[in-house]
Each structure stands twice: as C-alpha cells, then as structure tokens.
GROMACS .gro file of C-alpha atoms in nm:
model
  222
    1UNK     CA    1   2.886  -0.791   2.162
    2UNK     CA    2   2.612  -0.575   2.347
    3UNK     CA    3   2.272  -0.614   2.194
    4UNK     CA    4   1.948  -0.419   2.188
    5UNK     CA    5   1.586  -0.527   2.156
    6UNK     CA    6   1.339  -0.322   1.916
    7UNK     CA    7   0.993  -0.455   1.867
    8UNK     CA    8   0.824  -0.225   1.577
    9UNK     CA    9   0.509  -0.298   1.519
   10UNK     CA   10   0.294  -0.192   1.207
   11UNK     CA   11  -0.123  -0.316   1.083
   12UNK     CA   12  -0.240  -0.558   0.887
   13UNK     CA   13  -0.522  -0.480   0.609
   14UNK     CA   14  -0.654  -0.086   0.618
   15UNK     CA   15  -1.030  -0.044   0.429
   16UNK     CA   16  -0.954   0.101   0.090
   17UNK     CA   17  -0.546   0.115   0.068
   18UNK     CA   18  -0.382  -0.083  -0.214
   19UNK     CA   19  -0.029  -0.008   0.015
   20UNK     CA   20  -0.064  -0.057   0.379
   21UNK     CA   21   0.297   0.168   0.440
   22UNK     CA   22   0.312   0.037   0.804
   23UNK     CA   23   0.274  -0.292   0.702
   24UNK     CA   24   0.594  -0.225   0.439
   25UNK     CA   25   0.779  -0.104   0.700
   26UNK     CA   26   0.785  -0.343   0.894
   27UNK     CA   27   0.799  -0.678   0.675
   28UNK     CA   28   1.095  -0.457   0.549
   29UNK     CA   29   1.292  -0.341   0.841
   30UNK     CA   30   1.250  -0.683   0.968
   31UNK     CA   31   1.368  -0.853   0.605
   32UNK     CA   32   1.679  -0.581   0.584
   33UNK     CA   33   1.825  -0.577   0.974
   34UNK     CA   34   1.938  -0.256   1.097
   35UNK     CA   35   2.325  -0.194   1.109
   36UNK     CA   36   2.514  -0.178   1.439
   37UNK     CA   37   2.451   0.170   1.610
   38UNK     CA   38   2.772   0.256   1.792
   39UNK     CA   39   2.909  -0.075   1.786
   40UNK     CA   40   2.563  -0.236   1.957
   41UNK     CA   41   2.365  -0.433   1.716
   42UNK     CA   42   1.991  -0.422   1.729
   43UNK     CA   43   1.771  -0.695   1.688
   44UNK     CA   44   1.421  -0.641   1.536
   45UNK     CA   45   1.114  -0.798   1.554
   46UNK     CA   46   0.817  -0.676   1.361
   47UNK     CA   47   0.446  -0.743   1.438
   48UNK     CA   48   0.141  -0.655   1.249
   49UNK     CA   49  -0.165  -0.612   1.394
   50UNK     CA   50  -0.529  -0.596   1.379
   51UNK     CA   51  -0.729  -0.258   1.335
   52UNK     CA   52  -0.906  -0.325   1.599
   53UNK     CA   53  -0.976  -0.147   1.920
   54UNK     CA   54  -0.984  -0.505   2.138
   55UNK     CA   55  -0.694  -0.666   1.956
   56UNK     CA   56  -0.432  -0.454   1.866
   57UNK     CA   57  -0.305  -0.395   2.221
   58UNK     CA   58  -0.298  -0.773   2.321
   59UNK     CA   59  -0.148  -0.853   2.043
   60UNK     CA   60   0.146  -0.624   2.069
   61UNK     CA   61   0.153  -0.692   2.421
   62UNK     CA   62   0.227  -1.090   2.366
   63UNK     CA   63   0.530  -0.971   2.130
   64UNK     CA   64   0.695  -0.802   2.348
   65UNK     CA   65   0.631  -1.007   2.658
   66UNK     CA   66   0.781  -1.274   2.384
   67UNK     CA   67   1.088  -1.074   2.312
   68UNK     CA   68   1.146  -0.816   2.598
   69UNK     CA   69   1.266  -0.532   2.411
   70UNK     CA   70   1.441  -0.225   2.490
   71UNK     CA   71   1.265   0.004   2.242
   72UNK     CA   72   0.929  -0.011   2.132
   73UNK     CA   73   0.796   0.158   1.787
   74UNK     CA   74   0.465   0.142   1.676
   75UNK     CA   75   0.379   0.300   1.342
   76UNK     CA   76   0.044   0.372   1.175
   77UNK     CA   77  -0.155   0.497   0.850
   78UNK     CA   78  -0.293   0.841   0.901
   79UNK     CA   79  -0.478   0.889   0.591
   80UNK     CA   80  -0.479   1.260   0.597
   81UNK     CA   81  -0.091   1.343   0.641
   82UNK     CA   82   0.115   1.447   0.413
   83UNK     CA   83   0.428   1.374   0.611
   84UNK     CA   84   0.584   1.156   0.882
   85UNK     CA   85   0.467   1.238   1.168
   86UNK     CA   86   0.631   1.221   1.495
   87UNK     CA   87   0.369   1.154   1.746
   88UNK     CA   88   0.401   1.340   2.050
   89UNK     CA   89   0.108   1.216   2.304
   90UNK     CA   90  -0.138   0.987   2.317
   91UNK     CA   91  -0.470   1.075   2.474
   92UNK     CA   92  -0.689   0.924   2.661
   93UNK     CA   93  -1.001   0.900   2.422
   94UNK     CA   94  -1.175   0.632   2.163
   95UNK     CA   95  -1.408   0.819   1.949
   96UNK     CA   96  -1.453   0.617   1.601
   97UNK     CA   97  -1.597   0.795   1.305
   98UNK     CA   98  -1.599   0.480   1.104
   99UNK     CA   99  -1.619   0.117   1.253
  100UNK     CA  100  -1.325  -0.103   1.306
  101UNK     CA  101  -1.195  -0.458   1.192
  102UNK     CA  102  -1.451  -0.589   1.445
  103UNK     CA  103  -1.732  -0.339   1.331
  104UNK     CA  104  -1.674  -0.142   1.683
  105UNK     CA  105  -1.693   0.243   1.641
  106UNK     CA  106  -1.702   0.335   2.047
  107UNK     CA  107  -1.786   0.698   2.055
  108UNK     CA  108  -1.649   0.979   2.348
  109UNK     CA  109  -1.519   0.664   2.536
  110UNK     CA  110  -1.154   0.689   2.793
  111UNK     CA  111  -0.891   0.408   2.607
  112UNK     CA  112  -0.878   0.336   3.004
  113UNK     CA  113  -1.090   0.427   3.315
  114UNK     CA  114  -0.955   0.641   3.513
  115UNK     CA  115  -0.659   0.691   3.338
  116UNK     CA  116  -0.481   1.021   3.283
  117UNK     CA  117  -0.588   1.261   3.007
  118UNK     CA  118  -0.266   1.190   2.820
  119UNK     CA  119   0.061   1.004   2.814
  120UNK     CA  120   0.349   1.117   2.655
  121UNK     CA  121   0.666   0.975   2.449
  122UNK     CA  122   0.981   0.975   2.540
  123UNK     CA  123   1.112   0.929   2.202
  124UNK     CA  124   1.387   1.158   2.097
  125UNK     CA  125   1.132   1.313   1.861
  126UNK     CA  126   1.362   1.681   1.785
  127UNK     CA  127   1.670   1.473   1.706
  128UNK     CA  128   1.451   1.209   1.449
  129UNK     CA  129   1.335   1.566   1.317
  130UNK     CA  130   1.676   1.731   1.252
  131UNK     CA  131   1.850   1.357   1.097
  132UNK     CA  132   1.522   1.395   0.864
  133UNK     CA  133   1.580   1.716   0.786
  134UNK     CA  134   1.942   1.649   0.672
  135UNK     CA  135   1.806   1.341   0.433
  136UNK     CA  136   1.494   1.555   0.273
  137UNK     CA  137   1.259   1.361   0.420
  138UNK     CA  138   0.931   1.531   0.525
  139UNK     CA  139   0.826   1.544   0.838
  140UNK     CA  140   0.688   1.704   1.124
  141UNK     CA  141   0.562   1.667   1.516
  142UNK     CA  142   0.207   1.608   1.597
  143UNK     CA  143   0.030   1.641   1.914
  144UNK     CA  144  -0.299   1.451   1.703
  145UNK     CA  145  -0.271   1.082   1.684
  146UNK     CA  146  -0.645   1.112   1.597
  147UNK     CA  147  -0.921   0.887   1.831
  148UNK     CA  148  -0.925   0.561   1.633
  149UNK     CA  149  -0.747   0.253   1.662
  150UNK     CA  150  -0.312   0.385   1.624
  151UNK     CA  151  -0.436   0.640   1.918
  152UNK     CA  152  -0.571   0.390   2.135
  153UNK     CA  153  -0.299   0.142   2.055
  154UNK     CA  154  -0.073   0.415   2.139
  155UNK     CA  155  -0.205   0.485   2.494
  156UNK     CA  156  -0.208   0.188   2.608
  157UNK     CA  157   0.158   0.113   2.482
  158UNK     CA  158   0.241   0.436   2.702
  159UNK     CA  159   0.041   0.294   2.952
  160UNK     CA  160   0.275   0.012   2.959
  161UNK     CA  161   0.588   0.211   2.920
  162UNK     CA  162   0.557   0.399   3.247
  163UNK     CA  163   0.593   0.163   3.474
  164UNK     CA  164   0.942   0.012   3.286
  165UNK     CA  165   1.146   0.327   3.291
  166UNK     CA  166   1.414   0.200   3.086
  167UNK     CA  167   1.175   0.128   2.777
  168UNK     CA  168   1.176   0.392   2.522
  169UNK     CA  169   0.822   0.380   2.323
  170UNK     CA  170   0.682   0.562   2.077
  171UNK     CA  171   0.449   0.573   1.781
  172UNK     CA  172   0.524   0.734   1.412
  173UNK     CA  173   0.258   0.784   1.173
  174UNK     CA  174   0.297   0.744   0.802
  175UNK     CA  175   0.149   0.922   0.500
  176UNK     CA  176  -0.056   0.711   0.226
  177UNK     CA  177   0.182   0.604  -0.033
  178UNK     CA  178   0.180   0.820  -0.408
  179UNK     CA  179  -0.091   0.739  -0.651
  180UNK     CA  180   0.136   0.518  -0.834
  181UNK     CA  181   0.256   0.302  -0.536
  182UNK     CA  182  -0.166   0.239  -0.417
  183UNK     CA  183  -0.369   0.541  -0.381
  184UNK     CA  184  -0.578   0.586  -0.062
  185UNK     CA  185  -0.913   0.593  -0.176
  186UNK     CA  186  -1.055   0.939  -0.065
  187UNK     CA  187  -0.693   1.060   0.035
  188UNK     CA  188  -0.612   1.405  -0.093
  189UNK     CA  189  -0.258   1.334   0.058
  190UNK     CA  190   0.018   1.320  -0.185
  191UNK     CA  191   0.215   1.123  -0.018
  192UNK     CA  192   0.541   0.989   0.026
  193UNK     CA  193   0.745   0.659  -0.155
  194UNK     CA  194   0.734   0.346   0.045
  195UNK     CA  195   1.114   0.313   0.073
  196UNK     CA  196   1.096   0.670   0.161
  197UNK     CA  197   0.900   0.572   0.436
  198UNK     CA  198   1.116   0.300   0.519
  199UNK     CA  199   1.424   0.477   0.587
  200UNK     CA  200   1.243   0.730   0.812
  201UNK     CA  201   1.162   0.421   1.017
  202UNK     CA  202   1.522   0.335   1.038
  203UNK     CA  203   1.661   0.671   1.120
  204UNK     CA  204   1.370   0.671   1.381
  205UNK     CA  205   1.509   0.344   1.522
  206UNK     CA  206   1.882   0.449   1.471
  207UNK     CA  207   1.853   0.769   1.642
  208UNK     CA  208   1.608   0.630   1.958
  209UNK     CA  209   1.910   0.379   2.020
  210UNK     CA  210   2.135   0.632   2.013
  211UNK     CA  211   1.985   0.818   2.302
  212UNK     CA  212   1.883   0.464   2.470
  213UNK     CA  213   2.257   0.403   2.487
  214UNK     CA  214   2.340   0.746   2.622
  215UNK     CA  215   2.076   0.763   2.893
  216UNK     CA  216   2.196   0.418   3.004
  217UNK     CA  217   2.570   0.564   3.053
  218UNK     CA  218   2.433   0.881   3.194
  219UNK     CA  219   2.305   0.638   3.483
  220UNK     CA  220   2.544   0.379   3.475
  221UNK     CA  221   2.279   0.149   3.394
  222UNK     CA  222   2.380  -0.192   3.126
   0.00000   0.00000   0.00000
C-alpha cells in the first residue's frame, strides 16, 4: 500500500491559556490516525514545540529530518482570531511585543538575513476553505501570521520548503478555545470547541494529500 508522511507540529505551554488548542491538535490527530485518503494511508507524527524564537525551528527541523515527510503542517495559537485561519505567507520579520519562552522579544529584526520579504504556502488553502465551509466550520485566509514566534517558525519552515519542491508546507492558526474549555486570559475571542478545532486540522491534512497525490500524477512523479 502507498504511504504518505505528515509531520504536524503544534506548541507546548502558551503564557495565560488553560487550553493550548495546538497542542490538542496534535496529541489528538496523532492519538486518532487519519483514515486512508484515496486508498493512500497517511502516517502522522506530531511535535510540540517551544515558544521560542531560537528553538522552535530546530526542533521541528530534527522531526522531520527524523521522519522525512511529504507534508508539513504547523499550527499555532493566535490569541486574537476568532476563526481558523489559513495562513497565506510568512514574512520576513521578528518584532516581539511581549518576550518569549527564553525572555527574547527581538524588535524590527529579518527571521533571516538577506532573505526575501516573504515566502508563501503552497497549501491548497481555497479548497481547505470550501470543505470547511460545507462542515460549518469557521474560517477564513490570512495574509497576518503576526511577528512573534508561529511567524518566524513559519518562515523558516518555508524557507526549508523551497528548496524540496515536492514538500507541501503550511501553517494554520487556531482560535483560543470557549470560556468553558480554558479562557485566554485577555482574549475577547469567542472562540471555537477543541474538537472543532481538531477536525479542521484533519480536513486540512485530508484535503493537502489530496492535491499532494494529484500534483504527483500530474508529473508522473511516485
């Protein structure tokens, strides 16, 4: 049986959230499995990272140099949504508001010298849009993966991505959880249910494989 690779990766402890959702997501997409997409089943491997502007990269990095995956996810809290958002671009740009895990708070600094202003995903973003349309889940594109830690993560994932043009990767940022699940503190956000939030992740996953497999029998690539 033909097999894919997804590494989706989520964080660890967030200042002030009872209910990390990215960290749900990922213990549970990688407790559950994911069912066979067009006869091709699909391995996961979650990893949960650091908020941290030095570690979070590496520590991706070393799972998927561990697992060489096909697709790469990479999901994050953004306190102030209200939705799922599909991340469109990452840009090139640290500037921290707050201090991270590692009390770092670079301000007006490039994620990479000399890098390009922006990188952007090739995640079927329109198609996850319409399937979560269809199941009431809310959602929406963003061109905004703010300047903290899931932006800088998510540039350098890019970063990574262009050079292996087979590699789908992406980010998806997740709304704080409702006030009975864990508020946020200082989120006005309403929110959205964890397992909610989990199936979003799925359909993301479900639908990215989908187009994985038909790019690779556009080229006549295996």
């Amino acid at each position: 049986m033909r097999r894919l690779t997804v590494v989706l990766s989520g964080f660890g402890s967030y200042e002030g959230v009872a209910v990390n959702p990215s960290r749900r997501v990922v213990e549970e997409m990688e407790r559950r499995g994911l069912p066979e997409v067009e006869g091709v089943r699909i391995d996961v491997h979650g990893v949960l990272l650091p908020v941290s502007f030095a570690k979070a990269w590496p520590v991706l990095c070393e799972s998927i140099e561990r697992f060489h995956p096909d697709i790469v996810v990479a999901t994050g809290l953004k306190r102030r949504a209200r939705a799922v958002e599909l991340e469109r671009c990452a840009t090139n740009l640290m500037d921290a508001s707050r201090p991270d895990a590692d009390n770092m708070s670079p301000r007006s600094t490039p994620v990479r010298d000399e890098g390009p202003a922006a990188y952007w995903t090739r995640l079927p973003l329109r198609s996850i849009l319409r399937d979560f349309a269809g199941e009431g889940i809310a959602a929406t594109l963003s061109s905004d993966a703010g300047t903290f830690v899931c932006n800088s993560l998510f540039y350098q994932l890019l970063d990574w991505a262009r050079f292996r043009g087979r590699v789908l990767a992406g980010f998806v940022s997740l709304p704080p959880v409702p006030e009975g699940e864990g508020a946020v503190a200082g989120s006005t956000a309403t929110g959205l249910p964890v397992d909610v939030q989990v199936q979003a992740c799925v359909d993301v996953v479900a639908r990215t494989v989908e187009y994985f497999l038909a790019e690779q029998d556009a080229t006549g690539r295996d």
